[in-house]
Coordinates of C-alpha atoms in Angstrom, one line a residue:
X8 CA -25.8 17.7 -9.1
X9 CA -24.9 20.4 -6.2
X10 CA -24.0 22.6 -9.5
X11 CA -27.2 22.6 -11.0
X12 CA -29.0 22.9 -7.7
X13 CA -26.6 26.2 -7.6
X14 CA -27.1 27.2 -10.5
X15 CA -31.2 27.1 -10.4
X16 CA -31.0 29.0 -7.3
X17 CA -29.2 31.6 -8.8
X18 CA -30.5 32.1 -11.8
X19 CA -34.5 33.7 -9.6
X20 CA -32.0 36.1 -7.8
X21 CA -31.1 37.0 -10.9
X22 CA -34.6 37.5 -12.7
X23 CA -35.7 39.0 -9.3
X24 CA -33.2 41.9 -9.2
X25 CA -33.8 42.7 -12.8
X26 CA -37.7 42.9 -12.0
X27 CA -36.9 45.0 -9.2
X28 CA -34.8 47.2 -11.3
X29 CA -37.4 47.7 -14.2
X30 CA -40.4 48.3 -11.7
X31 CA -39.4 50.6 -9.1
X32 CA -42.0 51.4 -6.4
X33 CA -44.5 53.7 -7.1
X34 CA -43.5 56.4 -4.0
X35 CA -39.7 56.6 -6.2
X36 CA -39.1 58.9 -9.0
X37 CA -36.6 57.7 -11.3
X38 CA -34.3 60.1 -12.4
X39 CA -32.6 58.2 -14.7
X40 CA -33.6 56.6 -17.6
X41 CA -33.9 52.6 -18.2
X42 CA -30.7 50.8 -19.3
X43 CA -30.8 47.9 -21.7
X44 CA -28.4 45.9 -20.7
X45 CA -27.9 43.4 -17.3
X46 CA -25.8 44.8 -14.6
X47 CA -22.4 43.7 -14.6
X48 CA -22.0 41.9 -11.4
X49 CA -25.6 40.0 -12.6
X50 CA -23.5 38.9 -15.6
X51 CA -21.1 37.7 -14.1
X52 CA -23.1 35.6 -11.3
X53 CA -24.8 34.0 -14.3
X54 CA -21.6 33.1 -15.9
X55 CA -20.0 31.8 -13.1
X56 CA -22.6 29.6 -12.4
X57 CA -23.0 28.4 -16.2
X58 CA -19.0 27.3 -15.2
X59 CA -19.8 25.4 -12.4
X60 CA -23.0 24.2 -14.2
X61 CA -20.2 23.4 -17.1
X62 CA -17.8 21.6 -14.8
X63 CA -20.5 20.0 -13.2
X64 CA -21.7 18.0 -17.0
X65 CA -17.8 17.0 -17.2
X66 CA -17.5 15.6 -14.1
X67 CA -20.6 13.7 -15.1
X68 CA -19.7 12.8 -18.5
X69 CA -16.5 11.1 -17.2
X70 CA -18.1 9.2 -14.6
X71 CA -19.8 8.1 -17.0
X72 CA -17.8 7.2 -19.6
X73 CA -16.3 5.0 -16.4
X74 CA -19.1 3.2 -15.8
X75 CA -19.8 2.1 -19.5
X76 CA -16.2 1.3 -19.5
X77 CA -16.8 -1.2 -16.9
X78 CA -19.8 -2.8 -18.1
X79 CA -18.1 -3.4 -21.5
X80 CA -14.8 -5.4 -19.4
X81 CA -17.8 -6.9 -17.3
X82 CA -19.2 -8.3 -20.6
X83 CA -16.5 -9.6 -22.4
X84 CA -15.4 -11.2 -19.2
X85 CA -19.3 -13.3 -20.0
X86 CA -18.7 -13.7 -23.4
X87 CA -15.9 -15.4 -22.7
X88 CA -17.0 -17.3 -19.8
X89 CA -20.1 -18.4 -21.8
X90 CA -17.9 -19.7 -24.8
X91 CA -15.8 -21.7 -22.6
X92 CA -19.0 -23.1 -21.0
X93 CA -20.0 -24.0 -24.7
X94 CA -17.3 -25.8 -25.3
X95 CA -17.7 -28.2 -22.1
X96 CA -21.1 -29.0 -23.1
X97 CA -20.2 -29.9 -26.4
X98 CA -18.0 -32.2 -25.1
X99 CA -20.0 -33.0 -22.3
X100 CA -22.5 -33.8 -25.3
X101 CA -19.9 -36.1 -27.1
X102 CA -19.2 -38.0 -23.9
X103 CA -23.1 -38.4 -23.4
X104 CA -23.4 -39.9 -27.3
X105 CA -21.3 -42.2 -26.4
X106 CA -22.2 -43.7 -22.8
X107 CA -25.3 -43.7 -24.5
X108 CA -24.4 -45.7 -27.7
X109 CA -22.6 -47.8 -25.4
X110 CA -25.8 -48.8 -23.1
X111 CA -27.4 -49.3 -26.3
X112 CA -24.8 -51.9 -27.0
X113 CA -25.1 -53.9 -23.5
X114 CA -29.4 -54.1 -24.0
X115 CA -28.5 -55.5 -27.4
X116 CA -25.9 -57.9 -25.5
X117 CA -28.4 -58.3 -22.7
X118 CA -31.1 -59.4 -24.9
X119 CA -29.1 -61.6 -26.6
X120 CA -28.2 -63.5 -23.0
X121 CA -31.9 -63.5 -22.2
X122 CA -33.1 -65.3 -25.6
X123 CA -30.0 -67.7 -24.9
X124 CA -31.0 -68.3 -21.5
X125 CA -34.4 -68.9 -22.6
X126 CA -33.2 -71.3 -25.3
X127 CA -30.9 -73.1 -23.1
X128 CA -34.4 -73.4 -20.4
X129 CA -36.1 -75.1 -22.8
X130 CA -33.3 -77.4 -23.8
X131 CA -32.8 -78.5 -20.5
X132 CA -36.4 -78.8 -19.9
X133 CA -36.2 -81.4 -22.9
X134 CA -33.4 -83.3 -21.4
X135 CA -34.6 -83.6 -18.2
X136 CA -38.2 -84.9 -19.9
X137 CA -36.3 -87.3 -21.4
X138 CA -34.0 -88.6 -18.4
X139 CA -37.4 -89.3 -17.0
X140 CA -38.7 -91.1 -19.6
X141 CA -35.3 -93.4 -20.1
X142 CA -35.5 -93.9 -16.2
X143 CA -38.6 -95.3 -16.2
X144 CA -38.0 -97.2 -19.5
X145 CA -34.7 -98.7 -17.6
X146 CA -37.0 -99.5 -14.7
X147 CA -38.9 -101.6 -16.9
X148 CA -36.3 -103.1 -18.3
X149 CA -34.5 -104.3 -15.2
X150 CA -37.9 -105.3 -14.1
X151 CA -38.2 -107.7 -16.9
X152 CA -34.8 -108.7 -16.7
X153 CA -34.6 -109.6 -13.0
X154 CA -38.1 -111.6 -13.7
X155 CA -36.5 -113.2 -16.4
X156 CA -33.4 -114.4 -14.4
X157 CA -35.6 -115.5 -11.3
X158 CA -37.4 -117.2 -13.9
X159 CA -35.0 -119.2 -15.6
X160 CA -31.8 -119.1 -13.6
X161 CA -29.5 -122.2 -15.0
X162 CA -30.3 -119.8 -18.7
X163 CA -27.0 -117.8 -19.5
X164 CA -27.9 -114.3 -20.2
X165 CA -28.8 -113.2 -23.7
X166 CA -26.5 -111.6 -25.9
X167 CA -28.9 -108.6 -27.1
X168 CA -30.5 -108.1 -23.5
X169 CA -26.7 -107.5 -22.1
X170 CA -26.0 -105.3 -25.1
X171 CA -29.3 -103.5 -24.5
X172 CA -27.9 -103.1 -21.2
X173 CA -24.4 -101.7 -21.9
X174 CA -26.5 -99.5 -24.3
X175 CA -29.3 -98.1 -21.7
X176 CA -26.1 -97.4 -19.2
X177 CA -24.2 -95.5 -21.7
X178 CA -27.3 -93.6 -23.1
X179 CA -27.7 -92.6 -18.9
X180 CA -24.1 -91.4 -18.4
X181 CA -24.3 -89.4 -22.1
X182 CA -27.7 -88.2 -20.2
X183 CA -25.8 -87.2 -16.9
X184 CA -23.0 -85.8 -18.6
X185 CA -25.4 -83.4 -21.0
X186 CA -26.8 -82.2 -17.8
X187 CA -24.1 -81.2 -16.3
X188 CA -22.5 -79.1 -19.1
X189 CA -25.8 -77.6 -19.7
X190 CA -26.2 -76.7 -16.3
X191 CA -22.6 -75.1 -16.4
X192 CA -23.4 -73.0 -19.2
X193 CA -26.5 -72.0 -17.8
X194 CA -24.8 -71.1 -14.4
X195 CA -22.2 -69.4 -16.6
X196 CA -25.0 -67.1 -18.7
X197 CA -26.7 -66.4 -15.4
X198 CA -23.5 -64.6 -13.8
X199 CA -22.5 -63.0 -17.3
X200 CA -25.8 -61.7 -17.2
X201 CA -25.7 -60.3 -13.7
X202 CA -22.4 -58.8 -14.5
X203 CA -23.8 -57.1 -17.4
X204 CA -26.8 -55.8 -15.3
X205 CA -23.7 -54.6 -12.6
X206 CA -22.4 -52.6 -15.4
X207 CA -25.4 -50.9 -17.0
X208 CA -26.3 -50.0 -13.1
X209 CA -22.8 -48.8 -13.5
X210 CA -23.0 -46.5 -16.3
X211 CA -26.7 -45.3 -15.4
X212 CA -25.4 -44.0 -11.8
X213 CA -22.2 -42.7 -12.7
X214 CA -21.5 -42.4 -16.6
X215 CA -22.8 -39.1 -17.3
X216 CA -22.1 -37.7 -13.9
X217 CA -18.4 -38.5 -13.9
X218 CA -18.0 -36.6 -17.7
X219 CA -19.7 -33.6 -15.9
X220 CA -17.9 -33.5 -12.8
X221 CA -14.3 -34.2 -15.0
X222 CA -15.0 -31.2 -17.6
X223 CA -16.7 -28.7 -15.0
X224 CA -15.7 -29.3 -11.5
X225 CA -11.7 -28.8 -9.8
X226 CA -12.2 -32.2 -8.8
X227 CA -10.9 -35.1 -10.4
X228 CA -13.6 -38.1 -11.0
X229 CA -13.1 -41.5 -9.4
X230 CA -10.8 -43.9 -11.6
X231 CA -12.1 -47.0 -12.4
X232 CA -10.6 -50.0 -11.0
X233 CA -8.0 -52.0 -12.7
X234 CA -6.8 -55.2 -11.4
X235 CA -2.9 -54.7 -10.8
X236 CA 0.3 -56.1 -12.0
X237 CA 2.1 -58.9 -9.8
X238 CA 5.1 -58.4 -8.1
X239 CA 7.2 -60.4 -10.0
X240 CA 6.1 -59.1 -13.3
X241 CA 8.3 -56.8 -15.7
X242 CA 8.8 -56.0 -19.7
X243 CA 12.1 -55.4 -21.0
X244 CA 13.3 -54.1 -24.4
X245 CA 16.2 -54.2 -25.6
X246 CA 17.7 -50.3 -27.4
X247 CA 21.2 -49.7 -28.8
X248 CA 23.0 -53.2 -27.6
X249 CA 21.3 -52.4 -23.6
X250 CA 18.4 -54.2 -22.0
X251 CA 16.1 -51.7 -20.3
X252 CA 13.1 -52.2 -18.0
X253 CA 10.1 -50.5 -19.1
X254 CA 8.1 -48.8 -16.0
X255 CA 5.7 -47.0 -18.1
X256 CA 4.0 -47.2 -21.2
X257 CA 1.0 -44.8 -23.1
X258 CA 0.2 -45.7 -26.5
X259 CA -3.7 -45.5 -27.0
X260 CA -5.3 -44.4 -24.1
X261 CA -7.2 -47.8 -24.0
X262 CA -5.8 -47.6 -19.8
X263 CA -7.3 -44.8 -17.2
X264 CA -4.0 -43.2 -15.9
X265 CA -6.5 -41.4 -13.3
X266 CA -5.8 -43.4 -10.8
X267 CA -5.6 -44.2 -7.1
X268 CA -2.2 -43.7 -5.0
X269 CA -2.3 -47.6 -3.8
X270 CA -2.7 -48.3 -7.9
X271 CA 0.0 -46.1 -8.8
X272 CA 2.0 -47.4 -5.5
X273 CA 1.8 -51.2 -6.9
X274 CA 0.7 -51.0 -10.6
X275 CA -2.0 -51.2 -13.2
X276 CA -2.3 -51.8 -16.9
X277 CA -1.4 -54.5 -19.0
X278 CA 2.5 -55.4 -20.0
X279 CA 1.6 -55.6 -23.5
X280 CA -0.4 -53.0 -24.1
X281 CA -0.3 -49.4 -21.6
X282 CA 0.7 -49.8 -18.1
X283 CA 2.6 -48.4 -15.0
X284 CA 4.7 -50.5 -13.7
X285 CA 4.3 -49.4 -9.7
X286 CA 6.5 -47.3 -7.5
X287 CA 7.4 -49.4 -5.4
X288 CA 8.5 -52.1 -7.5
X289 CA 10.7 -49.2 -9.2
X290 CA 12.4 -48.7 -5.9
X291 CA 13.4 -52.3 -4.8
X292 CA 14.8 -52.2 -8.7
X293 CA 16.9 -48.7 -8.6
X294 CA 17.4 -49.1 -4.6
X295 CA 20.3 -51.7 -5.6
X296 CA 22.2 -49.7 -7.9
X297 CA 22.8 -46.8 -9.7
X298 CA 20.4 -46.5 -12.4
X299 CA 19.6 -44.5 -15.8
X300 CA 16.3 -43.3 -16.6
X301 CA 15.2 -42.9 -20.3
X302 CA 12.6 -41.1 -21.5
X303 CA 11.2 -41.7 -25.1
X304 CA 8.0 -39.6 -27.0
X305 CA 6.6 -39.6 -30.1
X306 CA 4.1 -36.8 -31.2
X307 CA 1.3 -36.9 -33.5
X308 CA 4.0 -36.0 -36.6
X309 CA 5.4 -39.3 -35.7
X310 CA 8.4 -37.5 -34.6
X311 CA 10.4 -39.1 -32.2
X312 CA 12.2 -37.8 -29.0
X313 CA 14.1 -38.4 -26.1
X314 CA 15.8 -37.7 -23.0
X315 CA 18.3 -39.6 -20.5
X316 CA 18.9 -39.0 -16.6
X317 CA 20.8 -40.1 -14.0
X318 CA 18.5 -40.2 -10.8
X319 CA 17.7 -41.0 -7.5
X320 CA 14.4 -42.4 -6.0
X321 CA 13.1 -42.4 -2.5
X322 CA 11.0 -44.7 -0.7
X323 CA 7.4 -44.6 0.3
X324 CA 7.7 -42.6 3.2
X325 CA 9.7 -39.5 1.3
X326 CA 6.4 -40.1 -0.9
X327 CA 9.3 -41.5 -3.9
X328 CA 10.8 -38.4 -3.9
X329 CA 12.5 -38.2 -7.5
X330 CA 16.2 -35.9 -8.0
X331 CA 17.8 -35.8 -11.5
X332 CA 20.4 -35.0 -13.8
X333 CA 20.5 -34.7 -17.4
X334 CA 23.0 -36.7 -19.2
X335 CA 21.7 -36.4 -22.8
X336 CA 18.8 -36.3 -25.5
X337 CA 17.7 -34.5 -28.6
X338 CA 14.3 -32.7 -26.7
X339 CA 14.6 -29.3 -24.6
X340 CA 14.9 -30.8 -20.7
X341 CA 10.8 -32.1 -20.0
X342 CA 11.4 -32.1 -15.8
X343 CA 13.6 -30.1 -13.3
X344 CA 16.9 -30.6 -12.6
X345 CA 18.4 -31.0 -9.2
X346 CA 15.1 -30.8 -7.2
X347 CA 13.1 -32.5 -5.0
X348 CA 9.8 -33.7 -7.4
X349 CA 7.5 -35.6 -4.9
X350 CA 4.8 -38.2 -6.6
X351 CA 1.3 -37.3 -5.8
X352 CA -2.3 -38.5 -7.1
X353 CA -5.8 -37.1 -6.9
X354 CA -6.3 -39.0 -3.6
X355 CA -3.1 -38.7 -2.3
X356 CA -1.4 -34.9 -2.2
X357 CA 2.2 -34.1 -1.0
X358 CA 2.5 -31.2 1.1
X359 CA 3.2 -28.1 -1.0
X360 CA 1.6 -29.7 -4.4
X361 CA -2.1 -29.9 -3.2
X362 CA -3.7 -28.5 -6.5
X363 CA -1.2 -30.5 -9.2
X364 CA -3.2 -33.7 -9.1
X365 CA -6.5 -31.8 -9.7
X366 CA -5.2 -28.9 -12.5
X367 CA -3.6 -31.9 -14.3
X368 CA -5.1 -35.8 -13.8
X369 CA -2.7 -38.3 -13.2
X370 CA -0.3 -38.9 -10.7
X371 CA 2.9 -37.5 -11.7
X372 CA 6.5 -36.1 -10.1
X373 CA 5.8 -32.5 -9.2
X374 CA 7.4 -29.9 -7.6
X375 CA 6.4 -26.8 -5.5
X376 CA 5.3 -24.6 -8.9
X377 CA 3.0 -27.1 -11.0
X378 CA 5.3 -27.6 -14.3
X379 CA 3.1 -28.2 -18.0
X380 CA 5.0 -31.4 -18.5
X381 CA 2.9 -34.6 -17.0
X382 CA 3.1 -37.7 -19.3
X383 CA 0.3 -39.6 -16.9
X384 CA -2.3 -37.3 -17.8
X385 CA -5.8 -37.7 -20.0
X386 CA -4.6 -39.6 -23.3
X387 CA -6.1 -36.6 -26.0
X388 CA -6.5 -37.5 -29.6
X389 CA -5.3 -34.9 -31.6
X390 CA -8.2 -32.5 -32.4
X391 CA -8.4 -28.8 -31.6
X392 CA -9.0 -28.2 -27.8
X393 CA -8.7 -25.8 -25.7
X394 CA -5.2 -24.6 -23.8
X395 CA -6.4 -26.1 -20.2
X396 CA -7.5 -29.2 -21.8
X397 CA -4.5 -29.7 -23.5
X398 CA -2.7 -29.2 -20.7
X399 CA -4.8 -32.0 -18.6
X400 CA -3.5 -34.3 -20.9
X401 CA -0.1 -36.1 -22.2
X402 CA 1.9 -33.1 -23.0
X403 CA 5.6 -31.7 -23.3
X404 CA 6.3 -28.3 -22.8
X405 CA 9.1 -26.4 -25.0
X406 CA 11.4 -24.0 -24.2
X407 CA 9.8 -21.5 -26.4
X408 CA 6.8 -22.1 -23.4
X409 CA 4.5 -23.9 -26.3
X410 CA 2.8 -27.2 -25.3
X411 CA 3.1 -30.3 -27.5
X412 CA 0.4 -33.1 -27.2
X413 CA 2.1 -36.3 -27.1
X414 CA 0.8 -39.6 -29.2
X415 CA 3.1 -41.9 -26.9
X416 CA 5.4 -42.7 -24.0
X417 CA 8.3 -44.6 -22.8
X418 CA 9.8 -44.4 -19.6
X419 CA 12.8 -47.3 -18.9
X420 CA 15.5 -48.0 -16.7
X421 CA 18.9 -49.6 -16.9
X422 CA 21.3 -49.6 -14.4
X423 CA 25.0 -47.6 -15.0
X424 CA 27.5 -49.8 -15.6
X425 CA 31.2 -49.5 -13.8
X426 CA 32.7 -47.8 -16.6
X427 CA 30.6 -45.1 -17.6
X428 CA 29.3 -44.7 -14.3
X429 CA 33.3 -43.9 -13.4

C-alpha cells in the first residue's frame, strides 16, 4: 500500500516536469528545439516506481494466497467437525426411537394395570355386597334358630338346620378367605403400578438426557443401579482338567458395565448371565495364594482367543493395584507387563489416570498412558462406528495398533499349583 501511495506521488512530478519542459515561460527563448522523447532520469523514476509498485502486488498476492490458505484448513476443520456432529445425532436419534418405543410399551403396560385394577374394584365391590347380604341372612338364621331352641329345648337339633349351619360357616370362611386374596392382589397391582409410574418418571427425566450427555459430553452418565452379588457367591468352570473361578463375564451387553466404584468394589450382574464378580472379593481369593489369571475373547468372527498371567493384586487402599506377567496365549499381549495398572471408575479416579474412566466407560486397570484395551467398556454390536466409539467400547488392541471389537469375555482365576509354580 506504501508502494502505490509512492508511486501516485511520483508519477505528477513526473507529468509536471514534462509540462514545464514543453511550455517554457514566455520571457525564455528556446534555443533548442523540442525533443520527443522523456528525459532519462524521468524514465527511470517511473520505472523504478512501477518496481516497487510490482513488488508491492507480490507481496500482496502472497499474503493473500495465505489467508485463503487458512480459511480453506479453517473449513475443512467444520466439515469435519459437522460430520462428526451428524453422526452423534443420528445416534442420539436411535437412542431417542427407542426410549420412546419403550414408554410406549410401559402406557400399554400401565393401561393394562388400570383396567385390571378397575376390574378387580368391581369384583371386590361384588364380594363385599355379598358378605353383607350372607351376614345378615346368617343373622336371621341364628335368630330363628336361637328362638327355635328357647322354644323347644328338650327337641334335639335338626339334622338339615345343623347342616345349614356347617354350610353358612363354610360359605363365610370361603367369603373371608376370597377377601383376603383379592385384597392381596389388589395391594400387589397397586405397588406394580406405582413402580411402573417410578419408571416412566424415570425415563421422562433422564432417558434422553443421559444418551445426550453419554454421546456429546467428556462426562460419563450416571450408571443405573444394580443390586449386587453376595459375598459368598462365585461361578466356576471347569477348562482343560482345572477348575477356574470366573470374576468377569460379557456376553450380550444385557448388564451396564458403567458403573460406580462401591459396585465394581463388591459386585454387580448376574452369575448366569454378565457379571463382575467384585474386587474385593478377588482379593480375599488371590490374597491366599499364588494365582493364575486367564483371559478368554471371542470376536464377532467367532474366533476365539486367549491369554494367561501370573499376577499380583493389591488391596483397597493401593486402589487393587494389578502387576503381571505373561506366561502364555495365542493373542498379541492385551495389558502391560510389569507395571503398576491401578483400577479406577468414572466416580472414582487414581491419581495419574484422571481422564481414563471418562475417554473409555468402565472401570478398568489403567496405567499412567490410557492403553486401547478395556474389556469393561460399552458392549457395541457390530455395525460401522466411528474410531472413538469403538474405542469406548469392548475392544483389543493389536500389535499392528488396529482395534478389534470384542463379541465376549472371560476373565478367571485358578491358583498355581506346587509343581508348576516351582
Amino acid at each position: 500500500m506504501y508502494t502505490i501511495k509512492l508511486f501516485l506521488f511520483i508519477v505528477p512530478l513526473v507529468i509536471s516536469s514534462r509540462i514545464d519542459q514543453d511550455h517554457p515561460s514566455f520571457g525564455s527563448i528556446s534555443p533548442q528545439p523540442k525533443s520527443r522523447f522523456a528525459m532519462l532520469d524521468d524514465v527511470k523514476i517511473l520505472a523504478n516506481g512501477l518496481l516497487q509498485l510490482g513488488h508491492g502486488l507480490k507481496d500482496f498476492v502472497h499474503k493473500t494466497k495465505g489467508q485463503i490458505n487458512d480459511i480453506f484448513q479453517k473449513l475443512n476443520i467444520f466439515d469435519q467437525s459437522f460430520y462428526d456432529l451428524s453422526l452423534q445425532t443420528n445416534e442420539i436419534k436411535e437412542e431417542e426411537k427407542k426410549l420412546r418405543n419403550t414408554t410406549s410399551k410401559l402406557q400399554v403396560k400401565n393401561e393394562e394395570v388400570k383396567n385390571m385394577s378397575l376390574e378387580l374394584n368391581l369384583k371386590l365391590e361384588n364380594v363385599l355386597e355379598e358378605k353383607i347380604l350372607l351376614q345378615k341372612k346368617v343373622r336371621y338364621l341364628e335368630e330363628q334358630l336361637t328362638n327355635l331352641i328357647k322354644n323347644q329345648p328338650e327337641i334335639q337339633e335338626h339334622p338339615e338346620v345343623t347342616s345349614l349351619k356347617t354350610f353358612v360357616q363354610q360359605q363365610d370362611s370361603s367369603i373371608k378367605d376370597l377377601l383376603q386374596t383379592v385384597e392381596e392382589q389388589y395391594r400387589q397391582l397397586n405397588q406394580q403400578h406405582s413402580q411402573i409410574k417410578e419408571i416412566e418418571n424415570q425415563l421422562r427425566r433422564s432417558g434422553i438426557q443421559e444418551s445426550i450427555e453419554n454421546s456429546l459430553s467428556s462426562k460419563p452418565r450416571a450408571p443405573r443401579t444394580t443390586p449386587s452379588l453376595h459375598l459368598n457367591e462365585t461361578k466356576n468352570v471347569e477348562h482343560d482338567g482345572n477348575s477356574w473361578t470366573l470374576i468377569q463375564h460379557r456376553i450380550d451387553g444385557s448388564q451396564n458395565f458403567n458403573e460406580t466404584w462401591k459396585n465394581y468394589r463388591y459386585g454387580f450382574g448376574q452369575l448366569d448371565g454378565e457379571f463382575w464378580l467384585g474386587l474385593e472379593k478377588i482379593y480375599s481369593i488371590v490374597k491366599q495364594s499364588n494365582y493364575i489369571l486367564r483371559i478368554e475373547l471371542e470376536d464377532w468372527k467367532d474366533t476365539k482367543h486367549y491369554i494367561e498371567y501370573s499376577f499380583h493384586l493389591g488391596n483397597h487402599e493401593t486402589n487393587y493395584k494389578l502387576r503381571l506377567i505373561e506366561i502364555k496365549g495365542n493373542v498379541p499381549n492385551i495389558l502391560p507387563e510389569n507395571k503398576d495398572l491401578v483400577f479406577s471408575t468414572w466416580d472414582h479416579k487414581a491419581q495419574g489416570h484422571v481422564l481414563c474412566p471418562e475417554s473409555y466407560s468402565g472401570g478398568w486397570w489403567w496405567h499412567d498412558v490410557c492403553e486401547e484395551n478395556n474389556l469393561n467398556g460399552k458392549y457395541n454390536k457390530p455395525r460401522a462406528k466411528a474410531k472413538p466409539e469403538r474405542r469406548r467400547g469392548i475392544c483389543w488392541k493389536s500389535q499392528n495398533g488396529r482395534l478389534y471389537s470384542i463379541k465376549s469375555t472371560k476373565m478367571l482365576i485358578r491358583p498355581i499349583d506346587s509343581e508348576s509354580f516351582e
